[in-house]
PDB file of C-alpha atoms in Angstrom:
ATOM      1  CA  MET F  13     177.090  54.798  53.662  1.00 47.00           C
ATOM      2  CA  ALA F  14     179.708  55.980  51.255  1.00 40.00           C
ATOM      3  CA  GLY F  15     180.413  57.064  47.811  1.00 38.00           C
ATOM      4  CA  SER F  16     183.397  57.866  45.666  1.00 33.00           C
ATOM      5  CA  MET F  17     181.689  60.535  43.499  1.00 33.00           C
ATOM      6  CA  LYS F  18     182.679  64.370  43.963  1.00 34.00           C
ATOM      7  CA  CYS F  19     179.572  66.909  44.011  1.00 38.00           C
ATOM      8  CA  ASN F  20     178.268  70.026  44.301  1.00 42.00           C
ATOM      9  CA  LYS F  21     180.391  73.153  42.821  1.00 41.00           C
ATOM     10  CA  ALA F  22     183.564  71.207  43.970  1.00 39.00           C
ATOM     11  CA  ARG F  23     182.540  67.934  42.820  1.00 50.00           C
ATOM     12  CA  GLY F  24     181.378  66.023  39.926  1.00 46.00           C
ATOM     13  CA  GLY F  25     177.759  65.769  40.287  1.00 58.00           C
ATOM     14  CA  ILE F  26     175.504  62.750  40.367  1.00 56.00           C
ATOM     15  CA  ARG F  27     176.372  59.908  37.770  1.00 51.00           C
ATOM     16  CA  SER F  28     174.493  57.052  36.349  1.00 49.00           C
ATOM     17  CA  ILE F  29     174.344  54.044  38.612  1.00 47.00           C
ATOM     18  CA  SER F  30     175.815  50.462  37.572  1.00 47.00           C
ATOM     19  CA  LEU F  31     172.784  48.384  38.095  1.00 47.00           C
ATOM     20  CA  PRO F  32     173.051  44.929  38.814  1.00 47.00           C
ATOM     21  CA  CYS F  33     173.271  42.556  36.000  1.00 46.00           C
ATOM     22  CA  ARG F  34     170.192  40.499  36.379  1.00 46.00           C
ATOM     23  CA  PRO F  35     166.978  43.152  35.593  1.00 45.00           C
ATOM     24  CA  HIS F  36     164.944  43.873  38.258  1.00 58.00           C
ATOM     25  CA  SER F  37     161.934  46.115  38.905  1.00 78.00           C
ATOM     26  CA  THR F  38     163.736  47.953  41.887  1.00 82.00           C
ATOM     27  CA  THR F  39     166.961  48.687  40.096  1.00 79.00           C
ATOM     28  CA  TYR F  40     165.131  49.749  37.373  1.00 83.00           C
ATOM     29  CA  LYS F  41     163.014  52.272  39.622  1.00 88.00           C
ATOM     30  CA  MET F  42     166.542  53.452  41.091  1.00 89.00           C
ATOM     31  CA  GLU F  43     167.857  54.326  37.894  1.00 87.00           C
ATOM     32  CA  GLN F  44     164.638  56.495  37.156  1.00 91.00           C
ATOM     33  CA  GLU F  45     165.076  58.146  40.594  1.00 93.00           C
ATOM     34  CA  LEU F  46     168.667  58.674  39.930  1.00 91.00           C
ATOM     35  CA  ASN F  47     167.891  60.349  36.439  1.00 92.00           C
ATOM     36  CA  LYS F  48     165.787  62.577  38.245  1.00 94.00           C
ATOM     37  CA  LEU F  49     168.063  63.695  40.613  1.00 95.00           C
ATOM     38  CA  LYS F  50     170.557  64.338  37.764  1.00 92.00           C
ATOM     39  CA  THR F  51     168.288  66.508  36.307  1.00 93.00           C
ATOM     40  CA  TRP F  52     167.431  68.157  39.663  1.00 95.00           C
ATOM     41  CA  GLU F  53     171.319  68.901  40.083  1.00 94.00           C
ATOM     42  CA  ALA F  54     171.449  70.445  36.618  1.00 91.00           C
ATOM     43  CA  GLU F  55     168.926  73.012  37.753  1.00 91.00           C
ATOM     44  CA  VAL F  56     170.011  73.505  41.352  1.00 91.00           C
ATOM     45  CA  SER F  57     173.629  74.381  40.466  1.00 88.00           C
ATOM     46  CA  SER F  58     172.676  76.934  37.658  1.00 84.00           C
ATOM     47  CA  ASN F  59     171.044  79.130  40.495  1.00 80.00           C
ATOM     48  CA  ALA F  60     171.029  79.789  44.418  1.00 80.00           C
ATOM     49  CA  PRO F  61     169.587  76.769  46.093  1.00 89.00           C
ATOM     50  CA  THR F  62     166.190  77.854  47.366  1.00 95.00           C
ATOM     51  CA  ALA F  63     164.216  76.332  49.690  1.00 96.00           C
ATOM     52  CA  GLU F  64     161.914  74.782  47.103  1.00 95.00           C
ATOM     53  CA  LYS F  65     164.857  73.117  45.267  1.00 96.00           C
ATOM     54  CA  ILE F  66     166.315  71.816  48.368  1.00 97.00           C
ATOM     55  CA  CYS F  67     163.016  70.154  49.399  1.00 97.00           C
ATOM     56  CA  ASN F  68     162.819  68.662  45.775  1.00 97.00           C
ATOM     57  CA  GLY F  69     166.310  67.406  46.142  1.00 97.00           C
ATOM     58  CA  LEU F  70     165.581  65.673  49.479  1.00 98.00           C
ATOM     59  CA  SER F  71     162.235  64.496  48.111  1.00 97.00           C
ATOM     60  CA  GLY F  72     163.923  62.817  45.351  1.00 97.00           C
ATOM     61  CA  LEU F  73     166.651  61.229  47.574  1.00 98.00           C
ATOM     62  CA  GLY F  74     163.989  59.903  49.731  1.00 98.00           C
ATOM     63  CA  GLU F  75     162.317  57.807  46.676  1.00 96.00           C
ATOM     64  CA  LEU F  76     165.893  56.768  45.932  1.00 97.00           C
ATOM     65  CA  TYR F  77     166.260  55.416  49.710  1.00 97.00           C
ATOM     66  CA  ARG F  78     162.930  53.406  49.665  1.00 96.00           C
ATOM     67  CA  CYS F  79     164.007  51.652  46.359  1.00 94.00           C
ATOM     68  CA  THR F  80     167.860  51.060  48.395  1.00 94.00           C
ATOM     69  CA  ASP F  81     165.899  49.656  51.007  1.00 95.00           C
ATOM     70  CA  GLU F  82     163.741  47.094  48.713  1.00 93.00           C
ATOM     71  CA  LEU F  83     167.057  46.301  46.980  1.00 91.00           C
ATOM     72  CA  LEU F  84     168.718  45.440  49.891  1.00 92.00           C
ATOM     73  CA  ASN F  85     165.736  43.369  51.464  1.00 92.00           C
ATOM     74  CA  LEU F  86     165.584  40.906  48.197  1.00 89.00           C
ATOM     75  CA  PRO F  87     166.619  37.559  48.646  1.00 89.00           C
ATOM     76  CA  LEU F  88     169.445  37.330  46.284  1.00 85.00           C
ATOM     77  CA  THR F  89     170.967  40.807  47.537  1.00 87.00           C
ATOM     78  CA  ARG F  90     170.775  39.620  51.425  1.00 88.00           C
ATOM     79  CA  GLN F  91     172.552  36.421  50.468  1.00 84.00           C
ATOM     80  CA  ALA F  92     175.353  38.158  48.763  1.00 81.00           C
ATOM     81  CA  LEU F  93     175.907  40.682  51.091  1.00 84.00           C
ATOM     82  CA  SER F  94     175.694  38.330  54.152  1.00 81.00           C
ATOM     83  CA  ALA F  95     178.945  36.828  52.820  1.00 76.00           C
ATOM     84  CA  LEU F  96     180.531  40.421  53.596  1.00 74.00           C
ATOM     85  CA  GLN F  97     180.250  40.538  57.455  1.00 69.00           C
ATOM     86  CA  HIS F  98     183.671  41.830  58.001  1.00 68.00           C
ATOM     87  CA  ASP F  99     184.367  43.519  54.744  1.00 73.00           C
ATOM     88  CA  GLU F 100     185.648  46.865  54.415  1.00 75.00           C
ATOM     89  CA  SER F 101     183.043  47.762  51.833  1.00 74.00           C
ATOM     90  CA  ILE F 102     180.143  46.829  54.226  1.00 79.00           C
ATOM     91  CA  ASN F 103     182.255  48.877  57.000  1.00 81.00           C
ATOM     92  CA  GLU F 104     182.564  51.866  55.170  1.00 83.00           C
ATOM     93  CA  LEU F 105     178.724  51.859  54.286  1.00 85.00           C
ATOM     94  CA  LEU F 106     177.766  51.333  57.749  1.00 88.00           C
ATOM     95  CA  ASP F 107     180.548  54.166  59.063  1.00 89.00           C
ATOM     96  CA  GLY F 108     178.972  56.468  56.077  1.00 90.00           C
ATOM     97  CA  SER F 109     175.342  55.977  57.367  1.00 93.00           C
ATOM     98  CA  ILE F 110     176.364  57.149  60.999  1.00 94.00           C
ATOM     99  CA  ARG F 111     177.927  60.103  59.536  1.00 94.00           C
ATOM    100  CA  PHE F 112     174.893  60.852  57.532  1.00 96.00           C
ATOM    101  CA  LEU F 113     172.938  60.651  60.586  1.00 96.00           C
ATOM    102  CA  ASP F 114     175.210  63.296  62.095  1.00 95.00           C
ATOM    103  CA  ILE F 115     174.901  65.696  58.994  1.00 96.00           C
ATOM    104  CA  CYS F 116     171.273  65.221  58.678  1.00 97.00           C
ATOM    105  CA  GLY F 117     170.482  65.514  62.676  1.00 97.00           C
ATOM    106  CA  SER F 118     172.681  68.430  62.788  1.00 96.00           C
ATOM    107  CA  ALA F 119     171.110  70.503  59.682  1.00 97.00           C
ATOM    108  CA  LYS F 120     167.553  69.840  60.871  1.00 97.00           C
ATOM    109  CA  ASP F 121     168.789  71.703  64.490  1.00 96.00           C
ATOM    110  CA  ILE F 122     170.597  74.376  62.639  1.00 96.00           C
ATOM    111  CA  MET F 123     167.330  74.880  60.475  1.00 97.00           C
ATOM    112  CA  SER F 124     165.322  75.078  63.448  1.00 96.00           C
ATOM    113  CA  LEU F 125     167.667  77.805  65.127  1.00 96.00           C
ATOM    114  CA  VAL F 126     167.485  79.785  61.775  1.00 96.00           C
ATOM    115  CA  LYS F 127     163.551  79.807  61.933  1.00 96.00           C
ATOM    116  CA  VAL F 128     163.811  80.923  65.960  1.00 96.00           C
ATOM    117  CA  ASN F 129     166.050  83.740  64.763  1.00 96.00           C
ATOM    118  CA  ALA F 130     164.157  84.734  61.772  1.00 96.00           C
ATOM    119  CA  ALA F 131     161.317  84.673  63.778  1.00 96.00           C
ATOM    120  CA  ASP F 132     163.173  86.903  66.666  1.00 95.00           C
ATOM    121  CA  LEU F 133     164.168  89.473  63.907  1.00 95.00           C
ATOM    122  CA  HIS F 134     160.553  89.804  62.329  1.00 94.00           C
ATOM    123  CA  SER F 135     158.894  90.212  65.752  1.00 93.00           C
ATOM    124  CA  CYS F 136     161.246  92.939  66.311  1.00 92.00           C
ATOM    125  CA  LEU F 137     160.654  94.688  63.465  1.00 91.00           C
ATOM    126  CA  ARG F 138     156.810  94.463  63.693  1.00 89.00           C
ATOM    127  CA  ARG F 139     157.186  96.318  67.278  1.00 88.00           C
ATOM    128  CA  ARG F 140     160.019  98.697  65.574  1.00 86.00           C
ATOM    129  CA  PRO F 141     159.539  99.034  61.748  1.00 77.00           C
ATOM    130  CA  LYS F 142     162.774 100.479  61.573  1.00 76.00           C
ATOM    131  CA  GLY F 143     164.702  98.157  63.605  1.00 74.00           C
ATOM    132  CA  ASP F 144     167.227  98.625  66.134  1.00 80.00           C
ATOM    133  CA  ALA F 145     171.267  97.949  66.264  1.00 84.00           C
ATOM    134  CA  SER F 146     170.948  95.231  68.626  1.00 89.00           C
ATOM    135  CA  SER F 147     168.438  92.891  66.747  1.00 90.00           C
ATOM    136  CA  PHE F 148     170.311  93.647  63.521  1.00 90.00           C
ATOM    137  CA  THR F 149     173.635  92.721  65.447  1.00 91.00           C
ATOM    138  CA  LYS F 150     172.038  89.423  67.028  1.00 93.00           C
ATOM    139  CA  TYR F 151     171.212  88.238  63.852  1.00 94.00           C
ATOM    140  CA  THR F 152     174.316  88.917  61.911  1.00 91.00           C
ATOM    141  CA  LEU F 153     176.373  86.911  64.971  1.00 93.00           C
ATOM    142  CA  PHE F 154     173.948  84.191  64.416  1.00 94.00           C
ATOM    143  CA  LYS F 155     174.807  83.834  60.941  1.00 93.00           C
ATOM    144  CA  LYS F 156     178.227  83.904  61.392  1.00 91.00           C
ATOM    145  CA  LYS F 157     177.903  80.702  63.801  1.00 93.00           C
ATOM    146  CA  ILE F 158     175.737  78.840  61.165  1.00 93.00           C
ATOM    147  CA  SER F 159     178.552  79.508  58.662  1.00 91.00           C
ATOM    148  CA  LYS F 160     181.108  77.873  60.962  1.00 92.00           C
ATOM    149  CA  ASP F 161     178.791  75.028  61.503  1.00 94.00           C
ATOM    150  CA  ALA F 162     178.263  74.405  57.735  1.00 94.00           C
ATOM    151  CA  LYS F 163     182.045  74.320  57.616  1.00 93.00           C
ATOM    152  CA  ARG F 164     181.993  71.452  59.857  1.00 93.00           C
ATOM    153  CA  LEU F 165     179.049  69.737  57.956  1.00 95.00           C
ATOM    154  CA  THR F 166     181.290  70.220  54.646  1.00 94.00           C
ATOM    155  CA  ALA F 167     184.156  68.616  56.273  1.00 93.00           C
ATOM    156  CA  VAL F 168     182.130  65.650  57.303  1.00 92.00           C
ATOM    157  CA  LEU F 169     180.967  65.236  53.779  1.00 93.00           C
ATOM    158  CA  LYS F 170     184.243  65.319  52.501  1.00 91.00           C
ATOM    159  CA  GLN F 171     185.107  62.706  54.833  1.00 88.00           C
ATOM    160  CA  VAL F 172     182.734  60.478  53.824  1.00 87.00           C
ATOM    161  CA  ASP F 173     183.354  60.850  50.269  1.00 85.00           C
ATOM    162  CA  SER F 174     187.225  60.585  50.733  1.00 80.00           C
ATOM    163  CA  ARG F 175     187.173  57.340  53.011  1.00 73.00           C
ATOM    164  CA  THR F 176     185.508  55.158  49.920  1.00 60.00           C
ATOM    165  CA  SER F 177     187.207  56.688  46.779  1.00 56.00           C
ATOM    166  CA  GLY F 178     189.663  54.081  47.148  1.00 50.00           C
ATOM    167  CA  LEU F 179     187.847  51.195  47.363  1.00 52.00           C
ATOM    168  CA  ARG F 180     188.424  48.086  45.473  1.00 56.00           C
ATOM    169  CA  PHE F 181     186.513  45.147  44.461  1.00 55.00           C
ATOM    170  CA  VAL F 182     188.557  41.975  44.786  1.00 54.00           C
ATOM    171  CA  ASP F 183     187.503  38.189  44.591  1.00 58.00           C
ATOM    172  CA  LEU F 184     183.841  39.120  44.132  1.00 63.00           C
ATOM    173  CA  ASP F 185     181.063  37.768  42.032  1.00 69.00           C
ATOM    174  CA  GLN F 186     179.578  40.275  39.613  1.00 73.00           C
ATOM    175  CA  HIS F 187     176.194  40.645  41.071  1.00 72.00           C
ATOM    176  CA  LEU F 188     177.677  41.500  44.433  1.00 77.00           C
ATOM    177  CA  ILE F 189     179.974  43.888  42.908  1.00 77.00           C
ATOM    178  CA  SER F 190     177.196  45.563  41.068  1.00 78.00           C
ATOM    179  CA  VAL F 191     174.832  45.874  44.404  1.00 81.00           C
ATOM    180  CA  ILE F 192     178.224  47.595  46.025  1.00 80.00           C
ATOM    181  CA  ARG F 193     178.443  49.777  43.308  1.00 81.00           C
ATOM    182  CA  VAL F 194     174.866  50.667  43.450  1.00 84.00           C
ATOM    183  CA  LEU F 195     175.266  51.512  46.905  1.00 86.00           C
ATOM    184  CA  ASN F 196     178.032  53.454  46.905  1.00 84.00           C
ATOM    185  CA  GLU F 197     176.190  55.695  43.966  1.00 88.00           C
ATOM    186  CA  VAL F 198     173.324  55.841  46.187  1.00 92.00           C
ATOM    187  CA  THR F 199     175.748  57.392  48.940  1.00 90.00           C
ATOM    188  CA  ALA F 200     177.328  59.608  46.472  1.00 91.00           C
ATOM    189  CA  THR F 201     173.926  61.258  45.523  1.00 94.00           C
ATOM    190  CA  THR F 202     173.439  61.848  49.295  1.00 96.00           C
ATOM    191  CA  ILE F 203     176.513  63.679  49.619  1.00 95.00           C
ATOM    192  CA  SER F 204     175.576  65.861  46.501  1.00 95.00           C
ATOM    193  CA  VAL F 205     172.110  66.701  47.800  1.00 97.00           C
ATOM    194  CA  PHE F 206     173.488  67.195  51.553  1.00 97.00           C
ATOM    195  CA  ASP F 207     175.994  69.492  49.792  1.00 95.00           C
ATOM    196  CA  TYR F 208     173.219  71.691  48.773  1.00 96.00           C
ATOM    197  CA  VAL F 209     171.451  71.553  52.153  1.00 96.00           C
ATOM    198  CA  VAL F 210     174.909  72.777  53.560  1.00 95.00           C
ATOM    199  CA  LEU F 211     175.313  75.554  50.679  1.00 94.00           C
ATOM    200  CA  PHE F 212     171.815  76.769  51.585  1.00 94.00           C
ATOM    201  CA  LEU F 213     173.066  77.163  55.402  1.00 91.00           C
ATOM    202  CA  ALA F 214     176.617  78.955  54.168  1.00 86.00           C
ATOM    203  CA  THR F 215     175.100  81.889  52.198  1.00 67.00           C
ATOM    204  CA  SER F 216     175.830  84.829  54.075  1.00 53.00           C
ATOM    205  CA  THR F 217     176.649  88.540  53.059  1.00 45.00           C
ATOM    206  CA  LYS F 218     180.445  88.964  54.102  1.00 44.00           C
ATOM    207  CA  ALA F 219     179.826  92.446  55.563  1.00 38.00           C
ATOM    208  CA  LYS F 220     180.317  93.413  59.105  1.00 37.00           C
ATOM    209  CA  THR F 221     177.411  94.624  60.671  1.00 36.00           C
ATOM    210  CA  THR F 222     178.198  94.870  64.458  1.00 36.00           C
ATOM    211  CA  LYS F 223     178.743  98.662  64.664  1.00 34.00           C
ATOM    212  CA  TRP F 224     176.876 101.335  63.052  1.00 32.00           C
ATOM    213  CA  SER F 225     180.100 102.921  62.775  1.00 34.00           C
ATOM    214  CA  LEU F 226     181.076 100.539  59.962  1.00 35.00           C
ATOM    215  CA  VAL F 227     177.756 101.428  58.012  1.00 37.00           C
ATOM    216  CA  SER F 228     179.619 103.863  55.682  1.00 38.00           C
ATOM    217  CA  ARG F 229     181.617 100.798  54.415  1.00 38.00           C
ATOM    218  CA  LEU F 230     178.604  99.002  53.482  1.00 40.00           C
ATOM    219  CA  MET F 231     176.766 101.415  51.229  1.00 38.00           C
ATOM    220  CA  HIS F 232     178.496 100.025  48.038  1.00 41.00           C
ATOM    221  CA  LYS F 233     177.736  96.222  49.116  1.00 45.00           C
ATOM    222  CA  SER F 234     173.983  97.014  50.103  1.00 45.00           C
ATOM    223  CA  ARG F 235     173.159  98.906  46.999  1.00 43.00           C
ATOM    224  CA  VAL F 236     174.272  95.508  44.962  1.00 47.00           C
ATOM    225  CA  ALA F 237     172.498  93.299  47.358  1.00 47.00           C
ATOM    226  CA  CYS F 238     169.189  95.565  47.132  1.00 49.00           C
ATOM    227  CA  GLU F 239     169.234  95.588  43.517  1.00 46.00           C
ATOM    228  CA  ASP F 240     170.029  91.813  42.456  1.00 53.00           C
ATOM    229  CA  HIS F 241     167.943  89.526  44.155  1.00 57.00           C
ATOM    230  CA  GLN F 242     167.439  87.207  41.024  1.00 59.00           C
ATOM    231  CA  GLN F 243     170.109  85.097  42.029  1.00 75.00           C
ATOM    232  CA  MET F 244     169.731  84.535  45.590  1.00 89.00           C
ATOM    233  CA  ASN F 245     167.573  82.148  47.831  1.00 92.00           C
ATOM    234  CA  GLU F 246     165.429  83.085  50.962  1.00 95.00           C
ATOM    235  CA  MET F 247     168.658  83.319  53.528  1.00 93.00           C
ATOM    236  CA  GLU F 248     170.510  85.697  50.945  1.00 92.00           C
ATOM    237  CA  LYS F 249     167.768  87.768  50.299  1.00 93.00           C
ATOM    238  CA  VAL F 250     167.282  88.448  54.168  1.00 94.00           C
ATOM    239  CA  ASP F 251     170.858  89.253  54.284  1.00 92.00           C
ATOM    240  CA  ALA F 252     170.511  91.711  51.312  1.00 90.00           C
ATOM    241  CA  GLU F 253     167.490  93.411  52.532  1.00 90.00           C
ATOM    242  CA  LEU F 254     168.995  93.726  56.463  1.00 90.00           C
ATOM    243  CA  LEU F 255     171.840  95.411  54.576  1.00 87.00           C
ATOM    244  CA  CYS F 256     169.616  97.813  52.774  1.00 86.00           C
ATOM    245  CA  MET F 257     168.265  98.460  56.086  1.00 84.00           C
ATOM    246  CA  ILE F 258     171.375  99.000  57.804  1.00 82.00           C
ATOM    247  CA  SER F 259     173.090 101.330  55.224  1.00 78.00           C
ATOM    248  CA  GLY F 260     169.851 103.625  54.841  1.00 73.00           C
ATOM    249  CA  SER F 261     169.323 102.361  51.343  1.00 68.00           C
ATOM    250  CA  SER F 262     165.566 101.174  52.449  1.00 66.00           C
ATOM    251  CA  LYS F 263     163.716 103.120  55.087  1.00 66.00           C
ATOM    252  CA  GLU F 264     160.856 100.659  55.242  1.00 73.00           C
ATOM    253  CA  SER F 265     160.998  97.150  56.722  1.00 84.00           C
ATOM    254  CA  ASP F 266     157.897  95.683  55.056  1.00 90.00           C
ATOM    255  CA  LEU F 267     160.166  94.008  52.416  1.00 91.00           C
ATOM    256  CA  LEU F 268     162.504  92.583  54.887  1.00 92.00           C
ATOM    257  CA  LYS F 269     159.508  91.443  56.659  1.00 93.00           C
ATOM    258  CA  GLN F 270     158.290  89.451  53.474  1.00 94.00           C
ATOM    259  CA  ARG F 271     161.969  88.218  53.148  1.00 95.00           C
ATOM    260  CA  LEU F 272     161.793  86.882  56.568  1.00 96.00           C
ATOM    261  CA  GLU F 273     158.116  85.116  56.405  1.00 96.00           C
ATOM    262  CA  ALA F 274     159.442  83.535  53.163  1.00 96.00           C
ATOM    263  CA  LEU F 275     162.715  82.287  54.714  1.00 97.00           C
ATOM    264  CA  GLU F 276     160.834  80.933  57.864  1.00 97.00           C
ATOM    265  CA  ALA F 277     158.296  79.047  55.752  1.00 97.00           C
ATOM    266  CA  GLY F 278     161.348  77.700  53.420  1.00 97.00           C
ATOM    267  CA  VAL F 279     163.168  76.401  56.406  1.00 97.00           C
ATOM    268  CA  GLU F 280     160.137  74.530  58.028  1.00 97.00           C
ATOM    269  CA  VAL F 281     159.894  72.577  54.551  1.00 96.00           C
ATOM    270  CA  ILE F 282     163.338  71.745  54.489  1.00 97.00           C
ATOM    271  CA  GLU F 283     163.167  70.699  58.149  1.00 97.00           C
ATOM    272  CA  ASN F 284     160.624  68.283  57.361  1.00 97.00           C
ATOM    273  CA  GLY F 285     162.415  67.036  54.440  1.00 97.00           C
ATOM    274  CA  LEU F 286     165.388  66.456  56.601  1.00 98.00           C
ATOM    275  CA  GLU F 287     163.296  64.578  59.121  1.00 98.00           C
ATOM    276  CA  CYS F 288     162.110  62.309  56.590  1.00 97.00           C
ATOM    277  CA  MET F 289     165.724  61.537  55.320  1.00 98.00           C
ATOM    278  CA  PHE F 290     166.404  61.009  58.989  1.00 98.00           C
ATOM    279  CA  ARG F 291     163.965  57.927  59.193  1.00 98.00           C
ATOM    280  CA  HIS F 292     165.072  56.862  55.565  1.00 98.00           C
ATOM    281  CA  ILE F 293     168.853  56.464  56.581  1.00 97.00           C
ATOM    282  CA  ILE F 294     168.126  54.907  59.942  1.00 97.00           C
ATOM    283  CA  ARG F 295     166.036  52.286  57.897  1.00 97.00           C
ATOM    284  CA  ILE F 296     169.073  51.597  55.463  1.00 96.00           C
ATOM    285  CA  ARG F 297     171.080  51.212  58.490  1.00 95.00           C
ATOM    286  CA  THR F 298     169.194  48.634  60.325  1.00 95.00           C
ATOM    287  CA  SER F 299     168.571  46.762  56.737  1.00 94.00           C
ATOM    288  CA  LEU F 300     172.582  46.578  56.530  1.00 91.00           C
ATOM    289  CA  LEU F 301     172.898  45.483  60.076  1.00 91.00           C
ATOM    290  CA  ASN F 302     170.329  42.945  59.870  1.00 90.00           C
ATOM    291  CA  ILE F 303     172.241  41.413  56.851  1.00 87.00           C
ATOM    292  CA  VAL F 304     175.545  41.472  58.175  1.00 83.00           C
ATOM    293  CA  SER F 305     174.529  39.981  61.390  1.00 82.00           C
ATOM    294  CA  GLN F 306     172.225  37.072  59.842  1.00 72.00           C
TER     295      GLN F 306
END
């Protein structure tokens, strides 16, 4: 699917949808779900995207996708869209669905790796309460890798957004125009929610921890990190507490263990949400393919 809306901090946010002219319970439900997601975005944009907030966004997006599938299977909608088998707008929607599957699957795989690496560090701290340089370095290098992966996913999201921002509707009846606009708005909302999933993954401290000789350079950053956890998500809290351990600002690993436990639990919840979204995207793509092939 594809959309023309900018989202996240670099984008404009979730908008109201242009519903089909003929009222229907499905479109009314879509409007409700979209309004809920607008409220969700306002809340998540003011603070770090925590696992709970990400999960709420994915859950709301899933409800929106259920409504979208109902809309696509309405006889009037199927009839209208079947006339656009080779139209650019339908091709963009189908192409966008493939890209969303890539983003959703990749994000889920990365979340799994986060859980594994957090568990490895957690296990090390149970054996050695003060940790060791190698375990800290391994986790830091892993974070750098997923930061690069997050940049790739952001680039894909931008491609989906830009490919449809210039779509124009020519010689189409008003109902069909409205349906396509609704589908584009669903895509725009998907981009917004996925942006925050990627932002969760991309958050990291900038300090280097690959050599103990660099510890002195981290003292100031680690003091700030240790004192300010209010505006952080689970990933950032682990990073901050890890810096405190490395710099010597914190001698005990109990708090870091708690942070890791929270990260593992939060990531698992997001994983499940992404798995559900993967199935929703497949269902929407299948419905579109069935329409254009009839």
